[in-house]
Amino acid sequence: YHVAKLTSQFKGSKLVDTSKEKSGIIFGSDVDAVSAYDESTGTLRVMAYNYKNSLKYDKDVELTFNISAPQFEGKKVKVTQYVIDDNCNYFDEWVEDRIAYGITDDKFCWSPDDPSIDNPTTLKDEKARETYFNELYPKYTRCSQLIPTESEATVTNDTLTLNTTLAPHGVVVYEITEV
C-alpha cells in the first residue's frame, strides 16, 4: 500500500537522470532507483528498492544517489524520506502473535499468510477473530504507519547526493522540495 501510494505521486512528473553507486554485487538481487521532477509542485522524487526473489534474502545494501537537480542549484532543500520495510508493516508481529496466541493454521479457511485477516473467509475461528479484533488490531494499526523523516541539504554542482542503507525487500522514497 505504502509503495503504491507514494509511487502514484510520480504521475505527471518528468524522469530525471539518477545514478547509483554500489561497491558490491549481490548475486540475483535487483537494486535500482528512479527519479522524477514535478514542475507544477517543484517536487523531486526518488524511489529505490532492494529486492531478491527469495524469502531468505537478508542483505542490506548501502546506496549513494547522485541526482541531477539543476533547478535547486545552490539552494537549500527539504528531504523527506519514507522507508518501507518491516517497520511499517504488521506482518512480522502477526507471525509472532500467531504463535503466542495459538492461532494455528487450522483457524484459517485457506492461507494463514493472507493479508485480509479481517475477512471471515480468511480467519474463520471465532475466538481467534475476537483476539485479533480486540487485542491485536490496534497494535497492527500502529505497526502499519509510515512515519517519514525530514532533513535539509544544499544542492551543489547541480547535484544532490543522498546516502541510505536499505534493508532486504525494502523501498525508500524521497521527496525533495526547496526550503
mmCIF file of C-alpha atoms in Angstrom:
data_model
loop_
_atom_site.group_PDB
_atom_site.id
_atom_site.type_symbol
_atom_site.label_atom_id
_atom_site.label_comp_id
_atom_site.label_asym_id
_atom_site.label_seq_id
_atom_site.Cartn_x
_atom_site.Cartn_y
_atom_site.Cartn_z
ATOM 1 C CA TYR A 1 0.000 0.000 0.000
ATOM 2 C CA HIS A 2 2.695 2.496 1.012
ATOM 3 C CA VAL A 3 4.734 1.828 -2.134
ATOM 4 C CA ALA A 4 1.680 2.152 -4.377
ATOM 5 C CA LYS A 5 0.526 5.348 -2.684
ATOM 6 C CA LEU A 6 3.934 7.040 -2.907
ATOM 7 C CA THR A 7 4.596 5.815 -6.441
ATOM 8 C CA SER A 8 1.273 7.269 -7.586
ATOM 9 C CA GLN A 9 2.639 10.712 -6.702
ATOM 10 C CA PHE A 10 5.133 10.396 -9.567
ATOM 11 C CA LYS A 11 2.234 10.848 -12.020
ATOM 12 C CA GLY A 12 2.779 13.797 -14.339
ATOM 13 C CA SER A 13 6.460 14.130 -13.441
ATOM 14 C CA LYS A 14 9.406 14.033 -15.830
ATOM 15 C CA LEU A 15 12.177 11.477 -15.374
ATOM 16 C CA VAL A 16 15.465 12.831 -14.002
ATOM 17 C CA ASP A 17 18.931 11.383 -14.546
ATOM 18 C CA THR A 18 19.797 9.295 -11.485
ATOM 19 C CA SER A 19 22.898 7.208 -10.975
ATOM 20 C CA LYS A 20 23.511 4.793 -8.167
ATOM 21 C CA GLU A 21 26.851 3.624 -6.896
ATOM 22 C CA LYS A 22 27.333 0.331 -5.161
ATOM 23 C CA SER A 23 30.503 -1.299 -4.023
ATOM 24 C CA GLY A 24 29.473 -4.936 -4.176
ATOM 25 C CA ILE A 25 27.224 -7.178 -6.197
ATOM 26 C CA ILE A 26 24.686 -9.438 -4.531
ATOM 27 C CA PHE A 27 24.051 -12.272 -6.972
ATOM 28 C CA GLY A 28 20.442 -12.383 -8.094
ATOM 29 C CA SER A 29 19.378 -9.191 -6.358
ATOM 30 C CA ASP A 30 17.585 -6.305 -8.002
ATOM 31 C CA VAL A 31 18.669 -2.962 -6.577
ATOM 32 C CA ASP A 32 17.698 0.101 -8.559
ATOM 33 C CA ALA A 33 16.280 3.619 -8.444
ATOM 34 C CA VAL A 34 14.177 6.070 -10.419
ATOM 35 C CA SER A 35 13.781 9.836 -10.028
ATOM 36 C CA ALA A 36 11.285 12.313 -11.430
ATOM 37 C CA TYR A 37 10.587 16.032 -11.138
ATOM 38 C CA ASP A 38 7.109 17.543 -10.898
ATOM 39 C CA GLU A 39 7.367 21.058 -12.322
ATOM 40 C CA SER A 40 3.883 22.024 -11.120
ATOM 41 C CA THR A 41 4.757 21.432 -7.439
ATOM 42 C CA GLY A 42 8.542 21.871 -7.586
ATOM 43 C CA THR A 43 8.978 18.395 -6.097
ATOM 44 C CA LEU A 44 11.767 15.982 -6.968
ATOM 45 C CA ARG A 45 11.036 12.362 -6.061
ATOM 46 C CA VAL A 46 13.374 9.388 -5.860
ATOM 47 C CA MET A 47 12.375 5.772 -5.301
ATOM 48 C CA ALA A 48 14.836 2.922 -4.757
ATOM 49 C CA TYR A 49 14.439 -0.703 -3.798
ATOM 50 C CA ASN A 50 16.432 -3.715 -2.629
ATOM 51 C CA TYR A 51 14.766 -6.904 -3.828
ATOM 52 C CA LYS A 52 15.621 -10.521 -4.455
ATOM 53 C CA ASN A 53 13.132 -13.242 -5.311
ATOM 54 C CA SER A 54 13.891 -15.215 -2.153
ATOM 55 C CA LEU A 55 12.259 -15.319 1.276
ATOM 56 C CA LYS A 56 15.712 -15.978 2.743
ATOM 57 C CA TYR A 57 17.220 -12.816 1.278
ATOM 58 C CA ASP A 58 18.851 -10.948 4.160
ATOM 59 C CA LYS A 59 21.351 -8.469 2.677
ATOM 60 C CA ASP A 60 21.224 -4.769 3.484
ATOM 61 C CA VAL A 61 22.614 -2.561 0.739
ATOM 62 C CA GLU A 62 24.351 0.766 1.146
ATOM 63 C CA LEU A 63 23.281 3.137 -1.599
ATOM 64 C CA THR A 64 24.539 6.502 -2.769
ATOM 65 C CA PHE A 65 22.375 8.515 -5.159
ATOM 66 C CA ASN A 66 23.811 11.370 -7.217
ATOM 67 C CA ILE A 67 20.754 13.158 -8.533
ATOM 68 C CA SER A 68 20.971 15.799 -11.223
ATOM 69 C CA ALA A 69 18.994 18.710 -9.761
ATOM 70 C CA PRO A 70 19.964 21.952 -11.544
ATOM 71 C CA GLN A 71 16.625 23.519 -10.572
ATOM 72 C CA PHE A 72 17.872 23.559 -6.958
ATOM 73 C CA GLU A 73 21.475 24.685 -7.632
ATOM 74 C CA GLY A 74 22.878 26.461 -4.584
ATOM 75 C CA LYS A 75 19.567 26.190 -2.747
ATOM 76 C CA LYS A 76 18.666 24.511 0.495
ATOM 77 C CA VAL A 77 16.158 21.688 0.082
ATOM 78 C CA LYS A 78 13.973 19.701 2.444
ATOM 79 C CA VAL A 79 14.401 15.949 2.009
ATOM 80 C CA THR A 80 11.506 13.843 3.277
ATOM 81 C CA GLN A 81 12.427 10.165 3.489
ATOM 82 C CA TYR A 82 9.879 7.335 3.562
ATOM 83 C CA VAL A 83 11.322 3.897 4.335
ATOM 84 C CA ILE A 84 9.009 0.997 3.568
ATOM 85 C CA ASP A 85 10.156 -2.154 5.364
ATOM 86 C CA ASP A 86 9.118 -4.275 8.364
ATOM 87 C CA ASN A 87 8.914 -1.113 10.474
ATOM 88 C CA CYS A 88 5.707 -0.019 8.698
ATOM 89 C CA ASN A 89 4.157 -3.442 8.238
ATOM 90 C CA TYR A 90 2.398 -5.529 10.875
ATOM 91 C CA PHE A 91 3.098 -8.938 9.314
ATOM 92 C CA ASP A 92 6.212 -9.795 11.363
ATOM 93 C CA GLU A 93 4.260 -9.043 14.579
ATOM 94 C CA TRP A 94 1.343 -11.125 13.266
ATOM 95 C CA VAL A 95 3.622 -14.118 12.749
ATOM 96 C CA GLU A 96 4.915 -13.804 16.342
ATOM 97 C CA ASP A 97 1.426 -13.235 17.763
ATOM 98 C CA ARG A 98 0.019 -16.277 15.990
ATOM 99 C CA ILE A 99 2.473 -18.392 17.996
ATOM 100 C CA ALA A 100 1.871 -16.505 21.259
ATOM 101 C CA TYR A 101 -1.944 -16.719 20.971
ATOM 102 C CA GLY A 102 -2.096 -20.221 19.495
ATOM 103 C CA ILE A 103 -3.631 -19.099 16.213
ATOM 104 C CA THR A 104 -2.709 -22.199 14.252
ATOM 105 C CA ASP A 105 -3.154 -22.911 10.534
ATOM 106 C CA ASP A 106 -6.448 -24.741 11.150
ATOM 107 C CA LYS A 107 -8.045 -21.438 12.254
ATOM 108 C CA PHE A 108 -7.978 -20.226 8.637
ATOM 109 C CA CYS A 109 -10.190 -21.067 5.697
ATOM 110 C CA TRP A 110 -7.256 -21.302 3.356
ATOM 111 C CA SER A 111 -3.969 -19.419 3.865
ATOM 112 C CA PRO A 112 -2.616 -18.041 7.137
ATOM 113 C CA ASP A 113 -0.449 -15.704 5.032
ATOM 114 C CA ASP A 114 -3.459 -13.940 3.526
ATOM 115 C CA PRO A 115 -3.190 -10.220 4.370
ATOM 116 C CA SER A 116 -7.012 -9.935 4.617
ATOM 117 C CA ILE A 117 -7.174 -11.148 8.199
ATOM 118 C CA ASP A 118 -10.318 -9.053 8.821
ATOM 119 C CA ASN A 119 -12.290 -11.184 6.386
ATOM 120 C CA PRO A 120 -14.067 -14.179 7.966
ATOM 121 C CA THR A 121 -13.272 -16.198 4.853
ATOM 122 C CA THR A 122 -9.625 -15.896 5.897
ATOM 123 C CA LEU A 123 -9.629 -16.116 9.710
ATOM 124 C CA LYS A 124 -12.628 -18.352 10.388
ATOM 125 C CA ASP A 125 -12.179 -19.282 14.070
ATOM 126 C CA GLU A 126 -14.432 -17.043 16.205
ATOM 127 C CA LYS A 127 -12.100 -16.996 19.251
ATOM 128 C CA ALA A 128 -9.123 -16.129 17.062
ATOM 129 C CA ARG A 129 -11.157 -13.374 15.357
ATOM 130 C CA GLU A 130 -12.118 -11.975 18.769
ATOM 131 C CA THR A 131 -8.455 -11.921 19.843
ATOM 132 C CA TYR A 132 -7.475 -10.317 16.566
ATOM 133 C CA PHE A 133 -10.046 -7.504 16.708
ATOM 134 C CA ASN A 134 -9.982 -6.821 20.467
ATOM 135 C CA GLU A 135 -6.288 -7.221 21.263
ATOM 136 C CA LEU A 136 -4.174 -7.268 18.108
ATOM 137 C CA TYR A 137 -5.833 -4.968 15.568
ATOM 138 C CA PRO A 138 -4.966 -1.688 17.381
ATOM 139 C CA LYS A 139 -1.323 -2.785 17.617
ATOM 140 C CA TYR A 140 -1.233 -3.687 13.921
ATOM 141 C CA THR A 141 -2.708 -0.311 13.016
ATOM 142 C CA ARG A 142 0.212 1.364 14.825
ATOM 143 C CA CYS A 143 2.735 -1.037 13.270
ATOM 144 C CA SER A 144 1.446 -0.208 9.778
ATOM 145 C CA GLN A 145 2.021 3.534 9.992
ATOM 146 C CA LEU A 146 4.556 5.014 7.616
ATOM 147 C CA ILE A 147 6.382 7.742 9.516
ATOM 148 C CA PRO A 148 8.693 9.876 7.362
ATOM 149 C CA THR A 149 11.851 11.623 8.487
ATOM 150 C CA GLU A 150 12.948 15.041 7.313
ATOM 151 C CA SER A 151 16.354 16.614 6.789
ATOM 152 C CA GLU A 152 17.851 19.517 4.870
ATOM 153 C CA ALA A 153 20.635 19.579 2.281
ATOM 154 C CA THR A 154 22.181 22.038 -0.134
ATOM 155 C CA VAL A 155 22.442 21.244 -3.836
ATOM 156 C CA THR A 156 25.958 21.877 -5.191
ATOM 157 C CA ASN A 157 27.257 21.473 -8.736
ATOM 158 C CA ASP A 158 23.682 20.752 -9.847
ATOM 159 C CA THR A 159 23.783 17.509 -7.851
ATOM 160 C CA LEU A 160 22.050 16.278 -4.719
ATOM 161 C CA THR A 161 23.747 13.335 -3.068
ATOM 162 C CA LEU A 162 21.737 11.036 -0.807
ATOM 163 C CA ASN A 163 23.005 8.023 1.119
ATOM 164 C CA THR A 164 20.993 5.264 2.724
ATOM 165 C CA THR A 165 21.175 1.689 3.922
ATOM 166 C CA LEU A 166 18.234 -0.275 2.611
ATOM 167 C CA ALA A 167 17.027 -3.474 4.247
ATOM 168 C CA PRO A 168 16.270 -6.573 2.174
ATOM 169 C CA HIS A 169 12.972 -6.186 0.305
ATOM 170 C CA GLY A 170 12.936 -2.551 1.387
ATOM 171 C CA VAL A 171 11.908 0.527 -0.556
ATOM 172 C CA VAL A 172 12.880 4.125 0.079
ATOM 173 C CA VAL A 173 11.114 7.151 -1.382
ATOM 174 C CA TYR A 174 12.479 10.672 -1.112
ATOM 175 C CA GLU A 175 10.509 13.859 -1.695
ATOM 176 C CA ILE A 176 12.734 16.879 -2.228
ATOM 177 C CA THR A 177 11.420 20.455 -2.202
ATOM 178 C CA GLU A 178 13.002 23.878 -1.898
ATOM 179 C CA VAL A 179 13.073 25.275 1.629
#
